[in-house]
PDB file of C-alpha atoms and ligand atoms in Angstrom:
ATOM      1  CA  MET A   1     159.936  72.099 111.866  1.00 67.00           C
ATOM      2  CA  ILE A   2     156.498  73.503 111.342  1.00 74.00           C
ATOM      3  CA  ASP A   3     154.851  71.782 108.433  1.00 82.00           C
ATOM      4  CA  ASN A   4     152.454  74.115 105.606  1.00 85.00           C
ATOM      5  CA  LYS A   5     149.379  72.386 106.941  1.00 84.00           C
ATOM      6  CA  THR A   6     150.088  73.697 110.649  1.00 89.00           C
ATOM      7  CA  LEU A   7     151.486  77.006 109.508  1.00 92.00           C
ATOM      8  CA  GLU A   8     148.276  78.133 106.890  1.00 93.00           C
ATOM      9  CA  PRO A   9     145.682  79.013 109.975  1.00 95.00           C
ATOM     10  CA  LEU A  10     148.260  81.037 111.602  1.00 96.00           C
ATOM     11  CA  ILE A  11     149.165  82.802 108.295  1.00 97.00           C
ATOM     12  CA  GLN A  12     145.874  83.657 107.983  1.00 97.00           C
ATOM     13  CA  ALA A  13     145.011  84.745 111.269  1.00 97.00           C
ATOM     14  CA  THR A  14     147.972  87.114 111.101  1.00 98.00           C
ATOM     15  CA  VAL A  15     147.179  88.505 107.828  1.00 98.00           C
ATOM     16  CA  ALA A  16     143.637  89.153 109.399  1.00 98.00           C
ATOM     17  CA  LYS A  17     144.710  90.920 112.398  1.00 97.00           C
ATOM     18  CA  LEU A  18     147.352  93.078 110.404  1.00 98.00           C
ATOM     19  CA  GLN A  19     144.668  94.229 108.035  1.00 97.00           C
ATOM     20  CA  SER A  20     142.163  94.778 111.318  1.00 97.00           C
ATOM     21  CA  LEU A  21     144.387  96.940 112.948  1.00 97.00           C
ATOM     22  CA  PHE A  22     146.610  98.474 110.267  1.00 97.00           C
ATOM     23  CA  GLY A  23     144.566  98.433 106.847  1.00 97.00           C
ATOM     24  CA  SER A  24     145.936  97.780 103.697  1.00 96.00           C
ATOM     25  CA  ALA A  25     149.432  96.843 103.915  1.00 97.00           C
ATOM     26  CA  PRO A  26     152.445  99.236 103.269  1.00 98.00           C
ATOM     27  CA  GLU A  27     154.414  98.175 100.143  1.00 98.00           C
ATOM     28  CA  VAL A  28     157.606  98.022 102.153  1.00 98.00           C
ATOM     29  CA  ALA A  29     158.599  96.103 104.901  1.00 98.00           C
ATOM     30  CA  VAL A  30     162.028  95.988 106.625  1.00 98.00           C
ATOM     31  CA  VAL A  31     164.089  93.485 108.939  1.00 97.00           C
ATOM     32  CA  LEU A  32     166.227  95.235 111.540  1.00 95.00           C
ATOM     33  CA  GLY A  33     169.137  93.662 112.070  1.00 91.00           C
ATOM     34  CA  SER A  34     172.076  94.525 114.544  1.00 86.00           C
ATOM     35  CA  GLY A  35     173.204  97.981 114.252  1.00 88.00           C
ATOM     36  CA  TRP A  36     169.912  99.076 112.621  1.00 93.00           C
ATOM     37  CA  ALA A  37     167.662  99.108 115.124  1.00 91.00           C
ATOM     38  CA  GLY A  38     167.649 103.280 115.362  1.00 93.00           C
ATOM     39  CA  ALA A  39     165.920 103.193 112.324  1.00 95.00           C
ATOM     40  CA  VAL A  40     162.298 102.774 113.843  1.00 96.00           C
ATOM     41  CA  GLN A  41     162.687 106.220 115.841  1.00 96.00           C
ATOM     42  CA  LYS A  42     162.663 107.431 111.735  1.00 97.00           C
ATOM     43  CA  VAL A  43     158.767 106.048 111.702  1.00 98.00           C
ATOM     44  CA  GLU A  44     156.022 108.920 111.788  1.00 97.00           C
ATOM     45  CA  ASP A  45     152.739 107.883 113.039  1.00 97.00           C
ATOM     46  CA  ALA A  46     154.165 104.761 114.145  1.00 97.00           C
ATOM     47  CA  GLN A  47     152.061 101.990 115.821  1.00 97.00           C
ATOM     48  CA  SER A  48     153.843  98.679 117.322  1.00 96.00           C
ATOM     49  CA  LEU A  49     152.425  95.331 118.215  1.00 97.00           C
ATOM     50  CA  ALA A  50     154.388  92.552 119.579  1.00 95.00           C
ATOM     51  CA  TYR A  51     155.289  89.230 117.327  1.00 95.00           C
ATOM     52  CA  ALA A  52     153.488  87.407 120.070  1.00 94.00           C
ATOM     53  CA  GLU A  53     150.324  88.826 119.002  1.00 96.00           C
ATOM     54  CA  LEU A  54     150.963  87.789 115.647  1.00 97.00           C
ATOM     55  CA  PRO A  55     150.633  84.116 115.489  1.00 96.00           C
ATOM     56  CA  ALA A  56     152.743  83.226 112.308  1.00 96.00           C
ATOM     57  CA  PHE A  57     155.693  85.073 113.594  1.00 96.00           C
ATOM     58  CA  PRO A  58     158.468  83.810 115.751  1.00 94.00           C
ATOM     59  CA  LYS A  59     158.284  83.673 119.207  1.00 87.00           C
ATOM     60  CA  PRO A  60     160.779  85.735 121.068  1.00 72.00           C
ATOM     61  CA  LYS A  61     163.590  83.913 122.350  1.00 71.00           C
ATOM     62  CA  VAL A  62     165.382  85.743 124.872  1.00 61.00           C
ATOM     63  CA  GLU A  63     163.321  87.585 127.472  1.00 59.00           C
ATOM     64  CA  GLY A  64     164.034  91.656 127.416  1.00 58.00           C
ATOM     65  CA  HIS A  65     164.668  91.236 123.573  1.00 70.00           C
ATOM     66  CA  VAL A  66     162.777  93.420 121.484  1.00 84.00           C
ATOM     67  CA  SER A  67     160.155  91.510 119.234  1.00 92.00           C
ATOM     68  CA  GLU A  68     157.808  93.550 117.434  1.00 95.00           C
ATOM     69  CA  ILE A  69     156.697  95.227 114.559  1.00 97.00           C
ATOM     70  CA  VAL A  70     156.433  98.990 114.277  1.00 98.00           C
ATOM     71  CA  VAL A  71     153.944  99.869 110.896  1.00 98.00           C
ATOM     72  CA  GLY A  72     153.761 103.821 110.053  1.00 98.00           C
ATOM     73  CA  ARG A  73     155.623 106.134 107.269  1.00 98.00           C
ATOM     74  CA  ILE A  74     158.806 107.753 106.672  1.00 98.00           C
ATOM     75  CA  GLY A  75     157.840 110.708 104.742  1.00 97.00           C
ATOM     76  CA  GLU A  76     155.122 109.518 101.887  1.00 96.00           C
ATOM     77  CA  GLN A  77     156.452 106.086 102.081  1.00 98.00           C
ATOM     78  CA  ARG A  78     154.273 103.595 104.219  1.00 98.00           C
ATOM     79  CA  VAL A  79     156.446 100.806 105.906  1.00 98.00           C
ATOM     80  CA  VAL A  80     156.103  97.871 108.177  1.00 98.00           C
ATOM     81  CA  MET A  81     159.880  97.265 110.462  1.00 98.00           C
ATOM     82  CA  LEU A  82     160.450  94.153 111.803  1.00 97.00           C
ATOM     83  CA  ARG A  83     162.475  94.386 115.002  1.00 94.00           C
ATOM     84  CA  GLY A  84     164.041  90.941 115.798  1.00 88.00           C
ATOM     85  CA  ARG A  85     164.399  87.961 113.489  1.00 88.00           C
ATOM     86  CA  ALA A  86     164.699  84.237 113.823  1.00 91.00           C
ATOM     87  CA  HIS A  87     168.631  83.052 113.220  1.00 91.00           C
ATOM     88  CA  THR A  88     168.986  79.556 112.002  1.00 93.00           C
ATOM     89  CA  TYR A  89     171.889  79.138 114.779  1.00 92.00           C
ATOM     90  CA  GLU A  90     169.440  79.473 117.364  1.00 89.00           C
ATOM     91  CA  SER A  91     167.362  76.274 116.730  1.00 90.00           C
ATOM     92  CA  GLY A  92     169.184  74.715 113.890  1.00 92.00           C
ATOM     93  CA  GLU A  93     165.883  75.524 111.365  1.00 93.00           C
ATOM     94  CA  CYS A  94     166.578  77.740 108.867  1.00 93.00           C
ATOM     95  CA  THR A  95     162.384  78.397 108.309  1.00 95.00           C
ATOM     96  CA  GLY A  96     162.264  80.683 111.733  1.00 94.00           C
ATOM     97  CA  MET A  97     161.085  83.520 109.167  1.00 96.00           C
ATOM     98  CA  ALA A  98     158.635  81.719 107.041  1.00 96.00           C
ATOM     99  CA  GLY A  99     155.440  82.425 108.809  1.00 96.00           C
ATOM    100  CA  ALA A 100     156.446  86.099 109.151  1.00 98.00           C
ATOM    101  CA  LEU A 101     157.316  86.395 105.502  1.00 98.00           C
ATOM    102  CA  ARG A 102     154.447  84.617 103.946  1.00 98.00           C
ATOM    103  CA  SER A 103     152.097  86.835 105.993  1.00 98.00           C
ATOM    104  CA  LEU A 104     153.313  90.191 104.731  1.00 98.00           C
ATOM    105  CA  LYS A 105     153.324  88.910 101.370  1.00 98.00           C
ATOM    106  CA  ARG A 106     149.673  87.789 102.160  1.00 98.00           C
ATOM    107  CA  TRP A 107     149.148  91.182 103.591  1.00 98.00           C
ATOM    108  CA  GLY A 108     149.784  92.999 100.616  1.00 97.00           C
ATOM    109  CA  CYS A 109     153.666  93.952 100.726  1.00 98.00           C
ATOM    110  CA  LYS A 110     155.681  94.159  98.095  1.00 98.00           C
ATOM    111  CA  VAL A 111     159.356  94.427  99.318  1.00 98.00           C
ATOM    112  CA  LEU A 112     161.451  93.216 101.888  1.00 98.00           C
ATOM    113  CA  LEU A 113     164.202  95.136 102.640  1.00 98.00           C
ATOM    114  CA  GLN A 114     166.639  93.050 104.876  1.00 98.00           C
ATOM    115  CA  THR A 115     169.670  94.812 107.051  1.00 97.00           C
ATOM    116  CA  ASN A 116     171.906  93.304 108.985  1.00 95.00           C
ATOM    117  CA  ALA A 117     175.638  93.472 110.690  1.00 94.00           C
ATOM    118  CA  SER A 118     178.514  91.581 109.022  1.00 96.00           C
ATOM    119  CA  GLY A 119     182.162  90.810 109.042  1.00 97.00           C
ATOM    120  CA  SER A 120     183.817  92.837 105.885  1.00 98.00           C
ATOM    121  CA  LEU A 121     186.521  90.740 103.775  1.00 98.00           C
ATOM    122  CA  ARG A 122     187.469  93.614 101.817  1.00 98.00           C
ATOM    123  CA  SER A 123     190.030  96.145 103.270  1.00 96.00           C
ATOM    124  CA  GLN A 124     188.331  98.870 101.342  1.00 96.00           C
ATOM    125  CA  MET A 125     185.321  98.626 103.574  1.00 97.00           C
ATOM    126  CA  PRO A 126     186.387  99.168 106.960  1.00 94.00           C
ATOM    127  CA  PRO A 127     184.038  98.727 109.977  1.00 94.00           C
ATOM    128  CA  GLY A 128     181.168 101.245 109.997  1.00 94.00           C
ATOM    129  CA  SER A 129     180.982 101.162 105.995  1.00 96.00           C
ATOM    130  CA  LEU A 130     177.988  99.996 104.162  1.00 97.00           C
ATOM    131  CA  MET A 131     177.463  97.504 101.790  1.00 98.00           C
ATOM    132  CA  LEU A 132     174.538  97.165  99.378  1.00 98.00           C
ATOM    133  CA  ILE A 133     174.085  93.199  98.984  1.00 98.00           C
ATOM    134  CA  ALA A 134     174.084  92.209  94.780  1.00 98.00           C
ATOM    135  CA  ASP A 135     174.315  88.773  95.690  1.00 98.00           C
ATOM    136  CA  HIS A 136     174.934  85.866  98.036  1.00 98.00           C
ATOM    137  CA  ILE A 137     176.643  82.935  98.738  1.00 98.00           C
ATOM    138  CA  ASN A 138     174.662  79.949 100.757  1.00 98.00           C
ATOM    139  CA  ALA A 139     177.652  78.419 102.517  1.00 98.00           C
ATOM    140  CA  PRO A 140     175.850  76.097 104.572  1.00 97.00           C
ATOM    141  CA  GLN A 141     174.044  75.245 101.472  1.00 97.00           C
ATOM    142  CA  ARG A 142     170.661  74.975 103.831  1.00 97.00           C
ATOM    143  CA  SER A 143     167.310  75.695 102.259  1.00 97.00           C
ATOM    144  CA  PRO A 144     164.096  76.994 103.954  1.00 96.00           C
ATOM    145  CA  LEU A 145     162.208  75.413 101.311  1.00 96.00           C
ATOM    146  CA  VAL A 146     162.873  71.619 101.833  1.00 95.00           C
ATOM    147  CA  GLY A 147     159.338  70.065 102.046  1.00 91.00           C
ATOM    148  CA  GLU A 148     157.902  72.426  99.833  1.00 91.00           C
ATOM    149  CA  LEU A 149     155.836  70.962  96.813  1.00 91.00           C
ATOM    150  CA  GLY A 150     155.157  72.617  93.547  1.00 89.00           C
ATOM    151  CA  SER A 151     157.259  73.797  90.829  1.00 90.00           C
ATOM    152  CA  GLU A 152     157.774  76.987  92.596  1.00 92.00           C
ATOM    153  CA  ARG A 153     159.900  75.560  95.070  1.00 94.00           C
ATOM    154  CA  PHE A 154     162.535  75.764  92.186  1.00 95.00           C
ATOM    155  CA  VAL A 155     163.188  79.402  92.830  1.00 97.00           C
ATOM    156  CA  ASP A 156     165.322  81.202  90.411  1.00 97.00           C
ATOM    157  CA  MET A 157     167.880  83.165  92.270  1.00 97.00           C
ATOM    158  CA  SER A 158     169.918  84.242  89.375  1.00 97.00           C
ATOM    159  CA  CYS A 159     168.840  87.791  90.106  1.00 96.00           C
ATOM    160  CA  ALA A 160     167.506  87.503  93.730  1.00 98.00           C
ATOM    161  CA  TYR A 161     168.609  91.143  94.986  1.00 98.00           C
ATOM    162  CA  ASP A 162     166.306  93.246  92.893  1.00 98.00           C
ATOM    163  CA  ALA A 163     168.041  95.256  90.048  1.00 98.00           C
ATOM    164  CA  GLU A 164     165.601  98.425  89.982  1.00 97.00           C
ATOM    165  CA  LEU A 165     165.996  98.671  94.044  1.00 98.00           C
ATOM    166  CA  ARG A 166     169.483  98.365  93.978  1.00 98.00           C
ATOM    167  CA  SER A 167     169.235 101.176  91.261  1.00 98.00           C
ATOM    168  CA  HIS A 168     167.486 102.940  93.615  1.00 98.00           C
ATOM    169  CA  ALA A 169     169.982 102.662  96.867  1.00 98.00           C
ATOM    170  CA  LYS A 170     172.826 103.765  94.785  1.00 98.00           C
ATOM    171  CA  ALA A 171     170.809 106.690  93.462  1.00 98.00           C
ATOM    172  CA  ILE A 172     169.860 107.739  97.246  1.00 98.00           C
ATOM    173  CA  ALA A 173     173.903 107.002  98.271  1.00 97.00           C
ATOM    174  CA  GLN A 174     175.173 109.542  95.804  1.00 97.00           C
ATOM    175  CA  ALA A 175     172.565 112.071  96.187  1.00 96.00           C
ATOM    176  CA  GLN A 176     173.428 111.848 100.240  1.00 95.00           C
ATOM    177  CA  ASN A 177     177.096 111.435  99.651  1.00 94.00           C
ATOM    178  CA  VAL A 178     176.918 108.252 101.709  1.00 94.00           C
ATOM    179  CA  MET A 179     179.711 105.782 100.848  1.00 95.00           C
ATOM    180  CA  LEU A 180     177.907 102.589  99.736  1.00 97.00           C
ATOM    181  CA  GLY A 181     179.903  99.745  98.515  1.00 98.00           C
ATOM    182  CA  GLU A 182     178.137  96.844  96.639  1.00 98.00           C
ATOM    183  CA  GLY A 183     179.253  93.076  96.915  1.00 98.00           C
ATOM    184  CA  THR A 184     178.341  89.517  97.674  1.00 98.00           C
ATOM    185  CA  TYR A 185     177.415  88.264 101.230  1.00 98.00           C
ATOM    186  CA  VAL A 186     178.007  84.893 102.580  1.00 98.00           C
ATOM    187  CA  TRP A 187     176.126  83.236 104.856  1.00 98.00           C
ATOM    188  CA  ALA A 188     177.845  81.267 107.781  1.00 98.00           C
ATOM    189  CA  LEU A 189     175.734  79.414 109.739  1.00 96.00           C
ATOM    190  CA  GLY A 190     177.341  80.411 113.176  1.00 94.00           C
ATOM    191  CA  PRO A 191     176.975  81.106 116.044  1.00 94.00           C
ATOM    192  CA  GLN A 192     180.639  80.642 116.074  1.00 95.00           C
ATOM    193  CA  PHE A 193     182.967  83.174 114.246  1.00 95.00           C
ATOM    194  CA  GLU A 194     184.915  81.587 111.350  1.00 97.00           C
ATOM    195  CA  THR A 195     188.032  80.720 111.349  1.00 97.00           C
ATOM    196  CA  PRO A 196     190.744  82.881 108.983  1.00 97.00           C
ATOM    197  CA  ALA A 197     191.157  79.638 106.819  1.00 98.00           C
ATOM    198  CA  GLU A 198     187.271  79.922 106.026  1.00 98.00           C
ATOM    199  CA  ILE A 199     187.343  83.429 105.399  1.00 98.00           C
ATOM    200  CA  ARG A 200     190.432  82.580 103.134  1.00 98.00           C
ATOM    201  CA  VAL A 201     187.670  80.444 101.358  1.00 98.00           C
ATOM    202  CA  PHE A 202     184.877  82.782 101.480  1.00 98.00           C
ATOM    203  CA  SER A 203     187.587  85.645  99.756  1.00 98.00           C
ATOM    204  CA  ALA A 204     188.341  82.890  97.120  1.00 98.00           C
ATOM    205  CA  TRP A 205     184.695  82.219  96.357  1.00 98.00           C
ATOM    206  CA  GLY A 206     184.366  86.063  95.532  1.00 98.00           C
ATOM    207  CA  ALA A 207     182.521  86.840  98.928  1.00 98.00           C
ATOM    208  CA  ASP A 208     182.827  90.446 100.286  1.00 98.00           C
ATOM    209  CA  ALA A 209     180.986  90.356 103.456  1.00 98.00           C
ATOM    210  CA  VAL A 210     179.980  87.513 105.932  1.00 98.00           C
ATOM    211  CA  GLY A 211     177.128  87.307 108.321  1.00 97.00           C
ATOM    212  CA  MET A 212     174.666  84.527 110.341  1.00 96.00           C
ATOM    213  CA  SER A 213     171.168  85.951 108.877  1.00 95.00           C
ATOM    214  CA  THR A 214     169.879  87.204 105.743  1.00 97.00           C
ATOM    215  CA  VAL A 215     169.984  84.252 102.941  1.00 98.00           C
ATOM    216  CA  PRO A 216     167.161  82.024 104.275  1.00 98.00           C
ATOM    217  CA  GLU A 217     165.039  85.160 104.521  1.00 98.00           C
ATOM    218  CA  THR A 218     165.892  85.962 100.778  1.00 98.00           C
ATOM    219  CA  ILE A 219     165.253  82.331  99.293  1.00 98.00           C
ATOM    220  CA  LEU A 220     161.667  82.586 101.551  1.00 98.00           C
ATOM    221  CA  ALA A 221     160.905  86.013 100.151  1.00 98.00           C
ATOM    222  CA  ARG A 222     161.649  85.235  96.375  1.00 98.00           C
ATOM    223  CA  HIS A 223     159.802  81.761  97.124  1.00 97.00           C
ATOM    224  CA  CYS A 224     156.685  83.831  97.891  1.00 96.00           C
ATOM    225  CA  GLY A 225     157.055  86.693  95.748  1.00 97.00           C
ATOM    226  CA  LEU A 226     158.591  89.313  97.721  1.00 98.00           C
ATOM    227  CA  ARG A 227     161.102  91.705  95.944  1.00 98.00           C
ATOM    228  CA  VAL A 228     164.177  91.891  97.860  1.00 98.00           C
ATOM    229  CA  MET A 229     167.076  94.605  98.805  1.00 98.00           C
ATOM    230  CA  GLY A 230     170.094  93.929 101.427  1.00 98.00           C
ATOM    231  CA  LEU A 231     172.122  96.391 103.044  1.00 98.00           C
ATOM    232  CA  ALA A 232     174.780  95.290 105.586  1.00 97.00           C
ATOM    233  CA  LEU A 233     176.533  97.047 107.819  1.00 96.00           C
ATOM    234  CA  MET A 234     180.397  96.178 108.587  1.00 96.00           C
ATOM    235  CA  THR A 235     181.046  96.033 112.149  1.00 94.00           C
ATOM    236  CA  ASN A 236     184.663  94.186 112.001  1.00 94.00           C
ATOM    237  CA  MET A 237     186.985  92.638 109.732  1.00 96.00           C
ATOM    238  CA  ALA A 238     186.429  89.138 109.345  1.00 97.00           C
ATOM    239  CA  ALA A 239     188.257  86.689 111.071  1.00 95.00           C
ATOM    240  CA  GLY A 240     191.925  86.639 110.364  1.00 95.00           C
ATOM    241  CA  LEU A 241     191.936  90.109 108.651  1.00 95.00           C
ATOM    242  CA  SER A 242     192.559  92.367 111.632  1.00 92.00           C
ATOM    243  CA  ALA A 243     194.703  91.728 114.605  1.00 86.00           C
ATOM    244  CA  GLU A 244     191.613  92.156 116.900  1.00 84.00           C
ATOM    245  CA  ALA A 245     189.754  89.231 118.312  1.00 84.00           C
ATOM    246  CA  LEU A 246     186.309  88.778 117.404  1.00 87.00           C
ATOM    247  CA  THR A 247     183.591  88.810 120.106  1.00 89.00           C
ATOM    248  CA  HIS A 248     179.929  89.923 120.005  1.00 87.00           C
ATOM    249  CA  ALA A 249     180.503  92.704 122.158  1.00 87.00           C
ATOM    250  CA  LEU A 250     182.910  94.278 119.756  1.00 86.00           C
ATOM    251  CA  THR A 251     180.456  94.041 116.523  1.00 86.00           C
ATOM    252  CA  LEU A 252     177.702  95.411 118.714  1.00 86.00           C
ATOM    253  CA  GLN A 253     179.649  98.532 119.946  1.00 86.00           C
ATOM    254  CA  GLN A 254     180.467  99.099 116.026  1.00 86.00           C
ATOM    255  CA  ALA A 255     177.119  98.434 115.260  1.00 85.00           C
ATOM    256  CA  GLU A 256     176.087 101.468 118.127  1.00 84.00           C
ATOM    257  CA  ALA A 257     178.983 103.436 116.658  1.00 85.00           C
ATOM    258  CA  SER A 258     177.580 103.831 113.060  1.00 87.00           C
ATOM    259  CA  GLY A 259     174.077 103.162 113.574  1.00 88.00           C
ATOM    260  CA  SER A 260     172.593 106.608 113.525  1.00 90.00           C
ATOM    261  CA  ARG A 261     174.394 106.784 109.975  1.00 93.00           C
ATOM    262  CA  ALA A 262     173.063 103.331 109.049  1.00 95.00           C
ATOM    263  CA  ALA A 263     169.309 104.327 109.826  1.00 96.00           C
ATOM    264  CA  GLN A 264     169.510 107.814 108.079  1.00 96.00           C
ATOM    265  CA  PHE A 265     170.623 105.879 105.055  1.00 97.00           C
ATOM    266  CA  LEU A 266     167.732 103.510 105.388  1.00 98.00           C
ATOM    267  CA  ALA A 267     165.233 105.853 106.229  1.00 98.00           C
ATOM    268  CA  ASP A 268     166.462 107.923 102.951  1.00 98.00           C
ATOM    269  CA  VAL A 269     166.004 104.937 100.825  1.00 98.00           C
ATOM    270  CA  VAL A 270     162.467 103.847 101.975  1.00 98.00           C
ATOM    271  CA  SER A 271     161.221 107.504 101.908  1.00 98.00           C
ATOM    272  CA  GLY A 272     162.582 107.396  98.224  1.00 97.00           C
ATOM    273  CA  MET A 273     160.685 104.196  97.241  1.00 97.00           C
ATOM    274  CA  ALA A 274     157.726 106.453  97.496  1.00 96.00           C
ATOM    275  CA  GLY A 275     158.887 107.530  94.054  1.00 94.00           C
ATOM    276  CA  LEU A 276     159.113 104.143  92.415  1.00 94.00           C
ATOM    277  CA  ALA A 277     156.073 103.390  90.099  1.00 93.00           C
ATOM    278  CA  SER A 278     156.918  99.952  90.158  1.00 94.00           C
ATOM    279  CA  LEU A 279     155.764  99.356  93.652  1.00 93.00           C
ATOM    280  CA  LYS A 280     152.353 101.549  93.125  1.00 85.00           C
ATOM    281  CA  SER A 281     150.922  99.101  90.527  1.00 71.00           C
ATOM    282  CA  ASP A 282     149.017  96.168  91.518  1.00 62.00           C
ATOM    283  CA  ALA A 283     151.837  93.710  89.628  1.00 52.00           C
TER     284      ALA A 283
HETATM  285  N1  HPA B   1     181.116  87.115 110.851  1.00 70.34           N
HETATM  286  C1  HPA B   1     179.811  86.563 111.180  1.00 70.34           C
HETATM  287  N2  HPA B   1     178.861  87.374 111.452  1.00 70.34           N
HETATM  288  C2  HPA B   1     179.046  88.501 111.819  1.00 70.34           C
HETATM  289  C3  HPA B   1     180.553  89.212 111.747  1.00 70.34           C
HETATM  290  C4  HPA B   1     181.309  88.065 111.329  1.00 70.34           C
HETATM  291  O1  HPA B   1     182.791  88.892 111.370  1.00 70.34           O
HETATM  292  N3  HPA B   1     180.264  90.153 112.092  1.00 70.34           N
HETATM  293  C5  HPA B   1     179.162  90.758 112.122  1.00 70.34           C
HETATM  294  N4  HPA B   1     178.340  89.409 112.008  1.00 70.34           N
END
C-alpha cells in the first residue's frame, strides 16, 4: 500500500499537470463503471489524457483497457470523466483510487458522481433498471482510511450520498420520464460472484443492489470533502434470484444493451448540474 508521504508528491505533480493542461477544475467528476462508458460520447470539446500521464492515478492493469480521463462539458456543465477504476479484487488493496480522488479534490472538483454495474436484489428492479444509491453497506468492512491520522479520519457516513444531488437526479428522472429506483448498495469484494445464501443475508440487511466497487471510493471522497452521488445499472438479478447462471459475459451483455439509456440519463444529470447554485459557490 502506498503511504501518504509517497503519495503527496504524486498528487502535487498530478494537480499541476491537470491545471496546466485544462485550467481550472470542472465542478463535476464522473467515474464510469461497466455499462456507462457510452457517456464519454456526450462530452463536448472533449480532451483526453491517459492515466499513465497522471502520477497519482492508478496504473492500468489490463493492456488494451482504456484508462484515461476525458475533460470537457455537457451542455453548460464542465466535467471530467474517469474511464477505468482500480478494484479491490485486483490487488487486495482498497486504496487504489486514493491518489486520483485526492488530486481531483485538490484541483477543485466538488462532486464525485460514481456509476457502476450491479446485481439486483429486488424483483421491481429487473436487469436494465437504474438505481440511485441512497446509502451503502460495507460488507467486507474494509476501509481505505486505515493508517490515516487526524480526526478527519473519523468520517461521518450518515449522509454519504448527498441529499441535494439525489433530489436533483430524481427531478431529472421525472422530467425525462426515466424509471429510477432508489436504494441501498452493498459492496461485495469479489471477484467471485456471491452465493445465494450471501444474497439472502444482504437482502435481510436491507440491500437492494450488490456490486464490487464504489464503496471504497465513496469513503475516500467523503474523507477529502467531495460530495458524492451514485448511480447503479442493474445488469442481472443477484445470485439465486433467477434461473440464469451468473457470468461476467452476461453482465457485460446486459450493460451493453442498457448502455445508451444509462449514458443519456447520466448526461442529463450532469448537464442539469449547471443549474445547482451550491456547485458554483466557493464553499
Ligand atoms: N454481483 C456483484 N457484482 C456485480 C453483479 C452481481 O450480481 N452484477 C454486476 N456486478
